[in-house]
């Protein structure tokens, strides 16, 4: 673990650039993927509804995925939960899966309510050919198609990137643990005792007992007397840094009070500063950067496990 203040500041700046590079190298690809899917759905919705002139429950039941397009055609665009609420369900999420096989089919009444709400609240600027028969319908449909699908792709690409980035970081942590000699315990319940997972193993994303029952991204048991809680944070936006660091510090305090021998590790990447890193260190939180895990964290993890194994051998 780095302790030199100048080195910490330097690595923090490097980490910011690394996070930007990761974002820029993937967000465009995700946008293109979501745009292609959205345009296919728009075409299907337009075909089913005669270019949105006749929005019927049968259209929605035949291909529930078009609900995604209908949400964006109303004024203003409406959320899945709000749209579902108007039809008596919690959300339209289940109807909007990417494949027809995965999408749930709403019953007749729900489909009718969704169709009626859409027809009554269409944004005339998004479907101008419905009110002005003199305009070039084909041209306006293509304009609407690109406008609507761009909005969908922007939002969904951002969500996809955020989930992908979290998974990527956690995969890197898991690989580091594996390489250091630990094995996945497969434990998925609430961590109430150090003994919930065996020495030399780890558990992924589990709730942890404490004043506030919160999730840890990883729980590691290097020795009989030690448990390590790992929080992984990829911070893509500078203004989120304070919030993410505060979350880590609050969790660390809670776990330290609940578990004897508890240690908290923060695996970070992105937009934080050397000062914030030192603030965590002052709270006895060990801080490692994702891009330096093999260099810094691997050795520390392996050493703890080796010491534990050596102790067992000596006792036997």
PDB file of C-alpha atoms in Angstrom:
ATOM      1  CA  UNK A   1       0.000   0.000   0.000  1.00  0.00           C
ATOM      2  CA  UNK A   2       1.255   3.448  -0.881  1.00  0.00           C
ATOM      3  CA  UNK A   3       2.030   5.774   2.027  1.00  0.00           C
ATOM      4  CA  UNK A   4       4.260   8.461   0.493  1.00  0.00           C
ATOM      5  CA  UNK A   5       2.048  11.597   0.159  1.00  0.00           C
ATOM      6  CA  UNK A   6       3.723  12.709  -3.067  1.00  0.00           C
ATOM      7  CA  UNK A   7       3.307   9.271  -4.604  1.00  0.00           C
ATOM      8  CA  UNK A   8      -0.321   9.143  -3.510  1.00  0.00           C
ATOM      9  CA  UNK A   9      -1.024  12.476  -5.224  1.00  0.00           C
ATOM     10  CA  UNK A  10       0.725  11.296  -8.370  1.00  0.00           C
ATOM     11  CA  UNK A  11      -1.135   7.988  -8.548  1.00  0.00           C
ATOM     12  CA  UNK A  12      -4.451   9.733  -7.834  1.00  0.00           C
ATOM     13  CA  UNK A  13      -3.913  11.924 -10.903  1.00  0.00           C
ATOM     14  CA  UNK A  14      -2.931   8.913 -12.999  1.00  0.00           C
ATOM     15  CA  UNK A  15      -6.069   7.132 -11.866  1.00  0.00           C
ATOM     16  CA  UNK A  16      -8.250  10.001 -13.051  1.00  0.00           C
ATOM     17  CA  UNK A  17      -6.816   9.728 -16.549  1.00  0.00           C
ATOM     18  CA  UNK A  18      -7.150   5.945 -16.537  1.00  0.00           C
ATOM     19  CA  UNK A  19     -10.832   6.207 -15.655  1.00  0.00           C
ATOM     20  CA  UNK A  20     -11.411   8.738 -18.427  1.00  0.00           C
ATOM     21  CA  UNK A  21      -9.660   6.459 -20.920  1.00  0.00           C
ATOM     22  CA  UNK A  22     -11.819   3.501 -19.887  1.00  0.00           C
ATOM     23  CA  UNK A  23     -14.964   5.591 -20.312  1.00  0.00           C
ATOM     24  CA  UNK A  24     -14.041   6.986 -23.711  1.00  0.00           C
ATOM     25  CA  UNK A  25     -12.943   3.624 -25.071  1.00  0.00           C
ATOM     26  CA  UNK A  26     -16.293   1.954 -24.301  1.00  0.00           C
ATOM     27  CA  UNK A  27     -19.167   4.455 -24.101  1.00  0.00           C
ATOM     28  CA  UNK A  28     -19.314   4.986 -27.867  1.00  0.00           C
ATOM     29  CA  UNK A  29     -19.569   1.255 -28.501  1.00  0.00           C
ATOM     30  CA  UNK A  30     -22.348   0.905 -25.930  1.00  0.00           C
ATOM     31  CA  UNK A  31     -24.194   3.867 -27.459  1.00  0.00           C
ATOM     32  CA  UNK A  32     -24.045   2.327 -30.940  1.00  0.00           C
ATOM     33  CA  UNK A  33     -25.373  -0.977 -29.603  1.00  0.00           C
ATOM     34  CA  UNK A  34     -28.302   0.680 -27.837  1.00  0.00           C
ATOM     35  CA  UNK A  35     -29.023   2.908 -30.842  1.00  0.00           C
ATOM     36  CA  UNK A  36     -29.264  -0.086 -33.162  1.00  0.00           C
ATOM     37  CA  UNK A  37     -31.639  -1.908 -30.808  1.00  0.00           C
ATOM     38  CA  UNK A  38     -33.795   1.190 -30.327  1.00  0.00           C
ATOM     39  CA  UNK A  39     -34.096   1.832 -34.065  1.00  0.00           C
ATOM     40  CA  UNK A  40     -35.235  -1.743 -34.674  1.00  0.00           C
ATOM     41  CA  UNK A  41     -37.843  -1.324 -31.935  1.00  0.00           C
ATOM     42  CA  UNK A  42     -38.991   1.993 -33.377  1.00  0.00           C
ATOM     43  CA  UNK A  43     -39.477   0.349 -36.765  1.00  0.00           C
ATOM     44  CA  UNK A  44     -41.480  -2.454 -35.156  1.00  0.00           C
ATOM     45  CA  UNK A  45     -43.629   0.006 -33.204  1.00  0.00           C
ATOM     46  CA  UNK A  46     -44.306   2.126 -36.288  1.00  0.00           C
ATOM     47  CA  UNK A  47     -45.223  -0.952 -38.316  1.00  0.00           C
ATOM     48  CA  UNK A  48     -47.565  -2.327 -35.637  1.00  0.00           C
ATOM     49  CA  UNK A  49     -49.391   0.994 -35.165  1.00  0.00           C
ATOM     50  CA  UNK A  50     -49.577   2.429 -38.689  1.00  0.00           C
ATOM     51  CA  UNK A  51     -46.958   5.035 -37.836  1.00  0.00           C
ATOM     52  CA  UNK A  52     -48.562   5.592 -34.406  1.00  0.00           C
ATOM     53  CA  UNK A  53     -52.005   6.408 -35.781  1.00  0.00           C
ATOM     54  CA  UNK A  54     -53.625   3.338 -34.288  1.00  0.00           C
ATOM     55  CA  UNK A  55     -52.091   2.327 -30.970  1.00  0.00           C
ATOM     56  CA  UNK A  56     -54.060  -0.717 -29.847  1.00  0.00           C
ATOM     57  CA  UNK A  57     -53.718  -3.194 -27.017  1.00  0.00           C
ATOM     58  CA  UNK A  58     -53.163  -5.994 -29.553  1.00  0.00           C
ATOM     59  CA  UNK A  59     -50.039  -4.224 -30.819  1.00  0.00           C
ATOM     60  CA  UNK A  60     -48.572  -4.087 -27.325  1.00  0.00           C
ATOM     61  CA  UNK A  61     -49.479  -7.684 -26.535  1.00  0.00           C
ATOM     62  CA  UNK A  62     -48.001  -8.905 -29.813  1.00  0.00           C
ATOM     63  CA  UNK A  63     -44.655  -7.204 -29.112  1.00  0.00           C
ATOM     64  CA  UNK A  64     -44.494  -5.742 -25.577  1.00  0.00           C
ATOM     65  CA  UNK A  65     -41.012  -4.356 -26.247  1.00  0.00           C
ATOM     66  CA  UNK A  66     -42.537  -1.437 -28.160  1.00  0.00           C
ATOM     67  CA  UNK A  67     -43.587  -0.016 -24.784  1.00  0.00           C
ATOM     68  CA  UNK A  68     -40.063   1.411 -24.599  1.00  0.00           C
ATOM     69  CA  UNK A  69     -40.741   3.485 -27.723  1.00  0.00           C
ATOM     70  CA  UNK A  70     -44.203   4.539 -26.576  1.00  0.00           C
ATOM     71  CA  UNK A  71     -42.789   5.899 -23.302  1.00  0.00           C
ATOM     72  CA  UNK A  72     -40.533   8.240 -25.236  1.00  0.00           C
ATOM     73  CA  UNK A  73     -43.263   9.407 -27.612  1.00  0.00           C
ATOM     74  CA  UNK A  74     -45.424  10.964 -24.896  1.00  0.00           C
ATOM     75  CA  UNK A  75     -44.919  14.497 -23.641  1.00  0.00           C
ATOM     76  CA  UNK A  76     -42.679  14.506 -21.722  1.00  0.00           C
ATOM     77  CA  UNK A  77     -40.896  11.158 -21.820  1.00  0.00           C
ATOM     78  CA  UNK A  78     -42.175   9.045 -18.950  1.00  0.00           C
ATOM     79  CA  UNK A  79     -40.342   6.606 -16.679  1.00  0.00           C
ATOM     80  CA  UNK A  80     -41.053   2.882 -16.529  1.00  0.00           C
ATOM     81  CA  UNK A  81     -42.478   3.170 -13.024  1.00  0.00           C
ATOM     82  CA  UNK A  82     -44.670   6.164 -13.821  1.00  0.00           C
ATOM     83  CA  UNK A  83     -45.958   4.621 -17.047  1.00  0.00           C
ATOM     84  CA  UNK A  84     -46.697   1.379 -15.232  1.00  0.00           C
ATOM     85  CA  UNK A  85     -48.495   3.240 -12.479  1.00  0.00           C
ATOM     86  CA  UNK A  86     -51.006   4.641 -14.968  1.00  0.00           C
ATOM     87  CA  UNK A  87     -51.775   1.049 -15.974  1.00  0.00           C
ATOM     88  CA  UNK A  88     -51.946  -0.367 -12.462  1.00  0.00           C
ATOM     89  CA  UNK A  89     -48.520  -2.056 -12.351  1.00  0.00           C
ATOM     90  CA  UNK A  90     -45.318  -1.111 -10.557  1.00  0.00           C
ATOM     91  CA  UNK A  91     -43.226  -0.773 -13.703  1.00  0.00           C
ATOM     92  CA  UNK A  92     -43.153  -1.563 -17.416  1.00  0.00           C
ATOM     93  CA  UNK A  93     -39.630  -2.943 -17.069  1.00  0.00           C
ATOM     94  CA  UNK A  94     -40.691  -6.564 -17.659  1.00  0.00           C
ATOM     95  CA  UNK A  95     -42.313  -5.634 -20.961  1.00  0.00           C
ATOM     96  CA  UNK A  96     -39.193  -3.880 -22.242  1.00  0.00           C
ATOM     97  CA  UNK A  97     -36.673  -6.725 -22.296  1.00  0.00           C
ATOM     98  CA  UNK A  98     -34.383  -6.731 -25.316  1.00  0.00           C
ATOM     99  CA  UNK A  99     -35.664 -10.007 -26.770  1.00  0.00           C
ATOM    100  CA  UNK A 100     -39.273 -10.961 -27.383  1.00  0.00           C
ATOM    101  CA  UNK A 101     -38.723 -14.285 -25.620  1.00  0.00           C
ATOM    102  CA  UNK A 102     -37.709 -12.495 -22.409  1.00  0.00           C
ATOM    103  CA  UNK A 103     -40.413  -9.813 -22.478  1.00  0.00           C
ATOM    104  CA  UNK A 104     -43.532 -10.399 -20.383  1.00  0.00           C
ATOM    105  CA  UNK A 105     -46.892  -9.922 -22.070  1.00  0.00           C
ATOM    106  CA  UNK A 106     -49.278  -7.551 -20.268  1.00  0.00           C
ATOM    107  CA  UNK A 107     -52.839  -8.721 -19.810  1.00  0.00           C
ATOM    108  CA  UNK A 108     -55.588  -7.204 -21.934  1.00  0.00           C
ATOM    109  CA  UNK A 109     -56.562  -4.472 -19.470  1.00  0.00           C
ATOM    110  CA  UNK A 110     -53.005  -3.349 -18.789  1.00  0.00           C
ATOM    111  CA  UNK A 111     -52.218  -3.301 -22.505  1.00  0.00           C
ATOM    112  CA  UNK A 112     -55.377  -1.274 -23.138  1.00  0.00           C
ATOM    113  CA  UNK A 113     -54.481   1.235 -20.425  1.00  0.00           C
ATOM    114  CA  UNK A 114     -50.960   1.642 -21.829  1.00  0.00           C
ATOM    115  CA  UNK A 115     -52.315   2.126 -25.344  1.00  0.00           C
ATOM    116  CA  UNK A 116     -54.955   4.636 -24.225  1.00  0.00           C
ATOM    117  CA  UNK A 117     -52.485   6.664 -22.173  1.00  0.00           C
ATOM    118  CA  UNK A 118     -50.005   6.828 -25.043  1.00  0.00           C
ATOM    119  CA  UNK A 119     -52.612   7.843 -27.610  1.00  0.00           C
ATOM    120  CA  UNK A 120     -53.924  10.577 -25.319  1.00  0.00           C
ATOM    121  CA  UNK A 121     -50.489  11.989 -24.497  1.00  0.00           C
ATOM    122  CA  UNK A 122     -48.470  11.776 -27.701  1.00  0.00           C
ATOM    123  CA  UNK A 123     -46.098  14.692 -28.181  1.00  0.00           C
ATOM    124  CA  UNK A 124     -47.195  16.350 -31.452  1.00  0.00           C
ATOM    125  CA  UNK A 125     -43.637  17.482 -32.132  1.00  0.00           C
ATOM    126  CA  UNK A 126     -42.499  13.856 -32.133  1.00  0.00           C
ATOM    127  CA  UNK A 127     -45.284  12.691 -34.471  1.00  0.00           C
ATOM    128  CA  UNK A 128     -46.100  15.837 -36.520  1.00  0.00           C
ATOM    129  CA  UNK A 129     -47.471  13.867 -39.497  1.00  0.00           C
ATOM    130  CA  UNK A 130     -50.514  12.901 -37.422  1.00  0.00           C
ATOM    131  CA  UNK A 131     -51.746  16.491 -37.303  1.00  0.00           C
ATOM    132  CA  UNK A 132     -50.357  17.852 -40.570  1.00  0.00           C
ATOM    133  CA  UNK A 133     -51.083  15.700 -43.626  1.00  0.00           C
ATOM    134  CA  UNK A 134     -49.202  18.100 -45.918  1.00  0.00           C
ATOM    135  CA  UNK A 135     -45.724  17.334 -44.590  1.00  0.00           C
ATOM    136  CA  UNK A 136     -43.419  14.636 -45.917  1.00  0.00           C
ATOM    137  CA  UNK A 137     -44.379  11.750 -43.636  1.00  0.00           C
ATOM    138  CA  UNK A 138     -41.453   9.520 -44.550  1.00  0.00           C
ATOM    139  CA  UNK A 139     -38.951  12.287 -43.857  1.00  0.00           C
ATOM    140  CA  UNK A 140     -40.573  13.258 -40.549  1.00  0.00           C
ATOM    141  CA  UNK A 141     -40.728   9.649 -39.390  1.00  0.00           C
ATOM    142  CA  UNK A 142     -37.011   9.265 -40.011  1.00  0.00           C
ATOM    143  CA  UNK A 143     -36.340  12.472 -38.077  1.00  0.00           C
ATOM    144  CA  UNK A 144     -38.539  11.277 -35.193  1.00  0.00           C
ATOM    145  CA  UNK A 145     -36.881   7.859 -35.310  1.00  0.00           C
ATOM    146  CA  UNK A 146     -33.403   9.290 -34.875  1.00  0.00           C
ATOM    147  CA  UNK A 147     -34.508  11.783 -32.251  1.00  0.00           C
ATOM    148  CA  UNK A 148     -36.312   9.231 -30.080  1.00  0.00           C
ATOM    149  CA  UNK A 149     -33.711   6.520 -30.499  1.00  0.00           C
ATOM    150  CA  UNK A 150     -30.882   8.918 -29.672  1.00  0.00           C
ATOM    151  CA  UNK A 151     -32.581   9.760 -26.366  1.00  0.00           C
ATOM    152  CA  UNK A 152     -33.042   6.078 -25.571  1.00  0.00           C
ATOM    153  CA  UNK A 153     -29.484   5.166 -26.548  1.00  0.00           C
ATOM    154  CA  UNK A 154     -27.951   7.980 -24.488  1.00  0.00           C
ATOM    155  CA  UNK A 155     -29.747   6.950 -21.316  1.00  0.00           C
ATOM    156  CA  UNK A 156     -29.328   3.210 -21.747  1.00  0.00           C
ATOM    157  CA  UNK A 157     -25.673   3.418 -22.784  1.00  0.00           C
ATOM    158  CA  UNK A 158     -24.922   5.391 -19.625  1.00  0.00           C
ATOM    159  CA  UNK A 159     -26.703   2.826 -17.460  1.00  0.00           C
ATOM    160  CA  UNK A 160     -25.030  -0.064 -19.278  1.00  0.00           C
ATOM    161  CA  UNK A 161     -21.611   1.523 -18.855  1.00  0.00           C
ATOM    162  CA  UNK A 162     -22.129   2.097 -15.133  1.00  0.00           C
ATOM    163  CA  UNK A 163     -23.106  -1.552 -14.578  1.00  0.00           C
ATOM    164  CA  UNK A 164     -20.342  -2.838 -16.842  1.00  0.00           C
ATOM    165  CA  UNK A 165     -17.739  -0.701 -15.074  1.00  0.00           C
ATOM    166  CA  UNK A 166     -18.808  -1.979 -11.661  1.00  0.00           C
ATOM    167  CA  UNK A 167     -18.652  -5.591 -12.865  1.00  0.00           C
ATOM    168  CA  UNK A 168     -15.251  -5.046 -14.459  1.00  0.00           C
ATOM    169  CA  UNK A 169     -13.763  -3.604 -11.284  1.00  0.00           C
ATOM    170  CA  UNK A 170     -15.188  -6.359  -9.109  1.00  0.00           C
ATOM    171  CA  UNK A 171     -13.888  -8.986 -11.526  1.00  0.00           C
ATOM    172  CA  UNK A 172     -10.419  -7.464 -11.198  1.00  0.00           C
ATOM    173  CA  UNK A 173     -10.643  -7.674  -7.404  1.00  0.00           C
ATOM    174  CA  UNK A 174     -11.841 -11.296  -7.557  1.00  0.00           C
ATOM    175  CA  UNK A 175      -8.979 -12.238  -9.875  1.00  0.00           C
ATOM    176  CA  UNK A 176      -6.504 -10.619  -7.490  1.00  0.00           C
ATOM    177  CA  UNK A 177      -7.915 -12.624  -4.594  1.00  0.00           C
ATOM    178  CA  UNK A 178      -7.758 -15.835  -6.624  1.00  0.00           C
ATOM    179  CA  UNK A 179      -4.172 -15.176  -7.686  1.00  0.00           C
ATOM    180  CA  UNK A 180      -3.185 -14.510  -4.073  1.00  0.00           C
ATOM    181  CA  UNK A 181      -4.362 -17.984  -3.081  1.00  0.00           C
ATOM    182  CA  UNK A 182      -7.895 -17.372  -1.851  1.00  0.00           C
ATOM    183  CA  UNK A 183     -10.944 -19.307  -3.043  1.00  0.00           C
ATOM    184  CA  UNK A 184     -14.540 -18.207  -3.439  1.00  0.00           C
ATOM    185  CA  UNK A 185     -16.516 -19.658  -0.538  1.00  0.00           C
ATOM    186  CA  UNK A 186     -19.797 -19.344  -2.407  1.00  0.00           C
ATOM    187  CA  UNK A 187     -21.351 -17.880   0.737  1.00  0.00           C
ATOM    188  CA  UNK A 188     -24.266 -15.594  -0.091  1.00  0.00           C
ATOM    189  CA  UNK A 189     -25.991 -14.984   3.232  1.00  0.00           C
ATOM    190  CA  UNK A 190     -25.639 -12.201   5.756  1.00  0.00           C
ATOM    191  CA  UNK A 191     -22.220 -11.982   7.419  1.00  0.00           C
ATOM    192  CA  UNK A 192     -22.926 -12.003  11.156  1.00  0.00           C
ATOM    193  CA  UNK A 193     -19.735 -13.655  12.359  1.00  0.00           C
ATOM    194  CA  UNK A 194     -16.125 -13.888  11.263  1.00  0.00           C
ATOM    195  CA  UNK A 195     -16.660 -17.650  11.144  1.00  0.00           C
ATOM    196  CA  UNK A 196     -19.313 -17.404   8.428  1.00  0.00           C
ATOM    197  CA  UNK A 197     -16.590 -17.989   5.845  1.00  0.00           C
ATOM    198  CA  UNK A 198     -13.556 -20.286   6.251  1.00  0.00           C
ATOM    199  CA  UNK A 199      -9.988 -19.041   6.511  1.00  0.00           C
ATOM    200  CA  UNK A 200      -8.436 -18.650   3.073  1.00  0.00           C
ATOM    201  CA  UNK A 201     -11.716 -17.870   1.331  1.00  0.00           C
ATOM    202  CA  UNK A 202     -13.824 -14.876   0.373  1.00  0.00           C
ATOM    203  CA  UNK A 203     -17.469 -14.057  -0.257  1.00  0.00           C
ATOM    204  CA  UNK A 204     -18.822 -11.647  -2.847  1.00  0.00           C
ATOM    205  CA  UNK A 205     -21.368  -8.859  -2.292  1.00  0.00           C
ATOM    206  CA  UNK A 206     -22.961  -9.863   0.987  1.00  0.00           C
ATOM    207  CA  UNK A 207     -24.852  -7.963   3.646  1.00  0.00           C
ATOM    208  CA  UNK A 208     -22.857  -7.387   6.813  1.00  0.00           C
ATOM    209  CA  UNK A 209     -24.219  -7.112  10.344  1.00  0.00           C
ATOM    210  CA  UNK A 210     -23.839  -3.782  12.078  1.00  0.00           C
ATOM    211  CA  UNK A 211     -25.734  -0.758  13.276  1.00  0.00           C
ATOM    212  CA  UNK A 212     -26.712  -0.330   9.631  1.00  0.00           C
ATOM    213  CA  UNK A 213     -26.874  -3.601   7.718  1.00  0.00           C
ATOM    214  CA  UNK A 214     -24.953  -2.710   4.563  1.00  0.00           C
ATOM    215  CA  UNK A 215     -23.388  -4.652   1.733  1.00  0.00           C
ATOM    216  CA  UNK A 216     -19.672  -5.196   1.306  1.00  0.00           C
ATOM    217  CA  UNK A 217     -18.407  -5.939  -2.182  1.00  0.00           C
ATOM    218  CA  UNK A 218     -16.065  -8.624  -0.831  1.00  0.00           C
ATOM    219  CA  UNK A 219     -15.482 -10.225   2.547  1.00  0.00           C
ATOM    220  CA  UNK A 220     -12.103 -11.956   2.934  1.00  0.00           C
ATOM    221  CA  UNK A 221     -10.919 -14.243   5.745  1.00  0.00           C
ATOM    222  CA  UNK A 222      -7.096 -14.302   5.658  1.00  0.00           C
ATOM    223  CA  UNK A 223      -6.589 -15.575   9.234  1.00  0.00           C
ATOM    224  CA  UNK A 224      -8.569 -16.931  12.165  1.00  0.00           C
ATOM    225  CA  UNK A 225      -8.552 -13.534  13.826  1.00  0.00           C
ATOM    226  CA  UNK A 226      -8.973 -11.249  10.824  1.00  0.00           C
ATOM    227  CA  UNK A 227     -11.743 -10.383   8.402  1.00  0.00           C
ATOM    228  CA  UNK A 228     -11.275  -7.890   5.575  1.00  0.00           C
ATOM    229  CA  UNK A 229     -14.183  -5.968   4.098  1.00  0.00           C
ATOM    230  CA  UNK A 230     -13.474  -4.661   0.603  1.00  0.00           C
ATOM    231  CA  UNK A 231     -15.318  -1.769  -0.994  1.00  0.00           C
ATOM    232  CA  UNK A 232     -14.704  -1.232  -4.722  1.00  0.00           C
ATOM    233  CA  UNK A 233     -15.446   2.206  -6.155  1.00  0.00           C
ATOM    234  CA  UNK A 234     -14.914   3.377  -9.727  1.00  0.00           C
ATOM    235  CA  UNK A 235     -15.561   7.115  -9.472  1.00  0.00           C
ATOM    236  CA  UNK A 236     -16.359   8.497 -12.893  1.00  0.00           C
ATOM    237  CA  UNK A 237     -17.425  12.006 -11.871  1.00  0.00           C
ATOM    238  CA  UNK A 238     -15.481  14.374  -9.632  1.00  0.00           C
ATOM    239  CA  UNK A 239     -18.537  15.576  -7.688  1.00  0.00           C
ATOM    240  CA  UNK A 240     -19.299  11.985  -6.631  1.00  0.00           C
ATOM    241  CA  UNK A 241     -15.940  11.610  -4.903  1.00  0.00           C
ATOM    242  CA  UNK A 242     -16.994  13.050  -1.539  1.00  0.00           C
ATOM    243  CA  UNK A 243     -20.111  10.870  -1.409  1.00  0.00           C
ATOM    244  CA  UNK A 244     -18.253   7.659  -2.287  1.00  0.00           C
ATOM    245  CA  UNK A 245     -15.468   8.290   0.227  1.00  0.00           C
ATOM    246  CA  UNK A 246     -18.030   9.083   2.920  1.00  0.00           C
ATOM    247  CA  UNK A 247     -19.818   5.794   2.181  1.00  0.00           C
ATOM    248  CA  UNK A 248     -16.582   3.852   2.618  1.00  0.00           C
ATOM    249  CA  UNK A 249     -15.690   5.629   5.861  1.00  0.00           C
ATOM    250  CA  UNK A 250     -19.155   5.095   7.349  1.00  0.00           C
ATOM    251  CA  UNK A 251     -19.123   1.405   6.492  1.00  0.00           C
ATOM    252  CA  UNK A 252     -15.606   0.966   7.860  1.00  0.00           C
ATOM    253  CA  UNK A 253     -16.599   2.540  11.171  1.00  0.00           C
ATOM    254  CA  UNK A 254     -19.667   0.334  11.449  1.00  0.00           C
ATOM    255  CA  UNK A 255     -17.785  -2.875  10.651  1.00  0.00           C
ATOM    256  CA  UNK A 256     -14.928  -2.030  12.997  1.00  0.00           C
ATOM    257  CA  UNK A 257     -17.394  -1.638  15.857  1.00  0.00           C
ATOM    258  CA  UNK A 258     -19.189  -4.873  14.995  1.00  0.00           C
ATOM    259  CA  UNK A 259     -16.310  -7.245  14.266  1.00  0.00           C
ATOM    260  CA  UNK A 260     -13.171  -7.725  16.308  1.00  0.00           C
ATOM    261  CA  UNK A 261     -10.156  -7.788  14.009  1.00  0.00           C
ATOM    262  CA  UNK A 262     -12.061  -6.157  11.153  1.00  0.00           C
ATOM    263  CA  UNK A 263     -10.102  -4.358   8.447  1.00  0.00           C
ATOM    264  CA  UNK A 264     -11.541  -2.310   5.611  1.00  0.00           C
ATOM    265  CA  UNK A 265      -9.933  -2.011   2.204  1.00  0.00           C
ATOM    266  CA  UNK A 266     -10.965   0.529  -0.425  1.00  0.00           C
ATOM    267  CA  UNK A 267     -10.206  -0.399  -4.025  1.00  0.00           C
ATOM    268  CA  UNK A 268     -10.628   2.794  -6.007  1.00  0.00           C
ATOM    269  CA  UNK A 269     -10.161   4.197  -9.475  1.00  0.00           C
ATOM    270  CA  UNK A 270     -11.025   7.537 -10.986  1.00  0.00           C
ATOM    271  CA  UNK A 271     -11.889  10.959  -9.698  1.00  0.00           C
ATOM    272  CA  UNK A 272     -10.689  11.297  -6.157  1.00  0.00           C
ATOM    273  CA  UNK A 273      -7.790  13.244  -4.682  1.00  0.00           C
ATOM    274  CA  UNK A 274      -4.768  12.480  -2.572  1.00  0.00           C
ATOM    275  CA  UNK A 275      -6.344  14.404   0.304  1.00  0.00           C
ATOM    276  CA  UNK A 276      -9.440  12.198   0.271  1.00  0.00           C
ATOM    277  CA  UNK A 277      -7.276   9.089   0.117  1.00  0.00           C
ATOM    278  CA  UNK A 278      -5.323  10.266   3.156  1.00  0.00           C
ATOM    279  CA  UNK A 279      -8.606  10.935   4.959  1.00  0.00           C
ATOM    280  CA  UNK A 280      -9.523   7.283   4.510  1.00  0.00           C
ATOM    281  CA  UNK A 281      -6.084   6.183   5.639  1.00  0.00           C
ATOM    282  CA  UNK A 282      -6.479   8.285   8.779  1.00  0.00           C
ATOM    283  CA  UNK A 283      -9.529   6.109   9.524  1.00  0.00           C
ATOM    284  CA  UNK A 284      -7.344   2.979   9.225  1.00  0.00           C
ATOM    285  CA  UNK A 285      -8.754   2.151   5.800  1.00  0.00           C
ATOM    286  CA  UNK A 286      -6.194   0.577   3.488  1.00  0.00           C
ATOM    287  CA  UNK A 287      -6.469   2.170   0.036  1.00  0.00           C
ATOM    288  CA  UNK A 288      -5.416   0.513  -3.215  1.00  0.00           C
ATOM    289  CA  UNK A 289      -5.884   1.642  -6.793  1.00  0.00           C
ATOM    290  CA  UNK A 290      -7.465  -0.790  -9.197  1.00  0.00           C
ATOM    291  CA  UNK A 291      -4.715  -0.408 -11.783  1.00  0.00           C
ATOM    292  CA  UNK A 292      -2.092  -1.247  -9.120  1.00  0.00           C
ATOM    293  CA  UNK A 293      -3.790  -4.230  -7.468  1.00  0.00           C
ATOM    294  CA  UNK A 294      -1.320  -6.766  -8.806  1.00  0.00           C
ATOM    295  CA  UNK A 295       1.572  -4.560  -7.780  1.00  0.00           C
ATOM    296  CA  UNK A 296       0.376  -3.582  -4.297  1.00  0.00           C
ATOM    297  CA  UNK A 297      -2.610  -5.529  -3.009  1.00  0.00           C
ATOM    298  CA  UNK A 298      -1.705  -9.004  -4.277  1.00  0.00           C
ATOM    299  CA  UNK A 299       1.468  -9.138  -2.194  1.00  0.00           C
ATOM    300  CA  UNK A 300      -0.257  -7.943   0.972  1.00  0.00           C
ATOM    301  CA  UNK A 301      -3.065 -10.489   0.581  1.00  0.00           C
ATOM    302  CA  UNK A 302      -0.708 -13.370  -0.139  1.00  0.00           C
ATOM    303  CA  UNK A 303       1.475 -12.473   2.842  1.00  0.00           C
ATOM    304  CA  UNK A 304      -1.478 -12.534   5.244  1.00  0.00           C
ATOM    305  CA  UNK A 305      -2.582 -15.924   3.964  1.00  0.00           C
ATOM    306  CA  UNK A 306       0.936 -17.350   4.088  1.00  0.00           C
ATOM    307  CA  UNK A 307       1.339 -16.215   7.682  1.00  0.00           C
ATOM    308  CA  UNK A 308      -1.939 -17.879   8.585  1.00  0.00           C
ATOM    309  CA  UNK A 309      -0.992 -21.136   6.894  1.00  0.00           C
ATOM    310  CA  UNK A 310       2.430 -21.099   8.533  1.00  0.00           C
ATOM    311  CA  UNK A 311       0.812 -20.606  11.937  1.00  0.00           C
ATOM    312  CA  UNK A 312      -1.427 -23.626  11.373  1.00  0.00           C
ATOM    313  CA  UNK A 313       1.556 -25.739  10.334  1.00  0.00           C
ATOM    314  CA  UNK A 314       3.523 -24.707  13.416  1.00  0.00           C
ATOM    315  CA  UNK A 315       0.619 -25.598  15.686  1.00  0.00           C
ATOM    316  CA  UNK A 316       0.317 -29.029  14.117  1.00  0.00           C
TER     317      UNK A 316
END
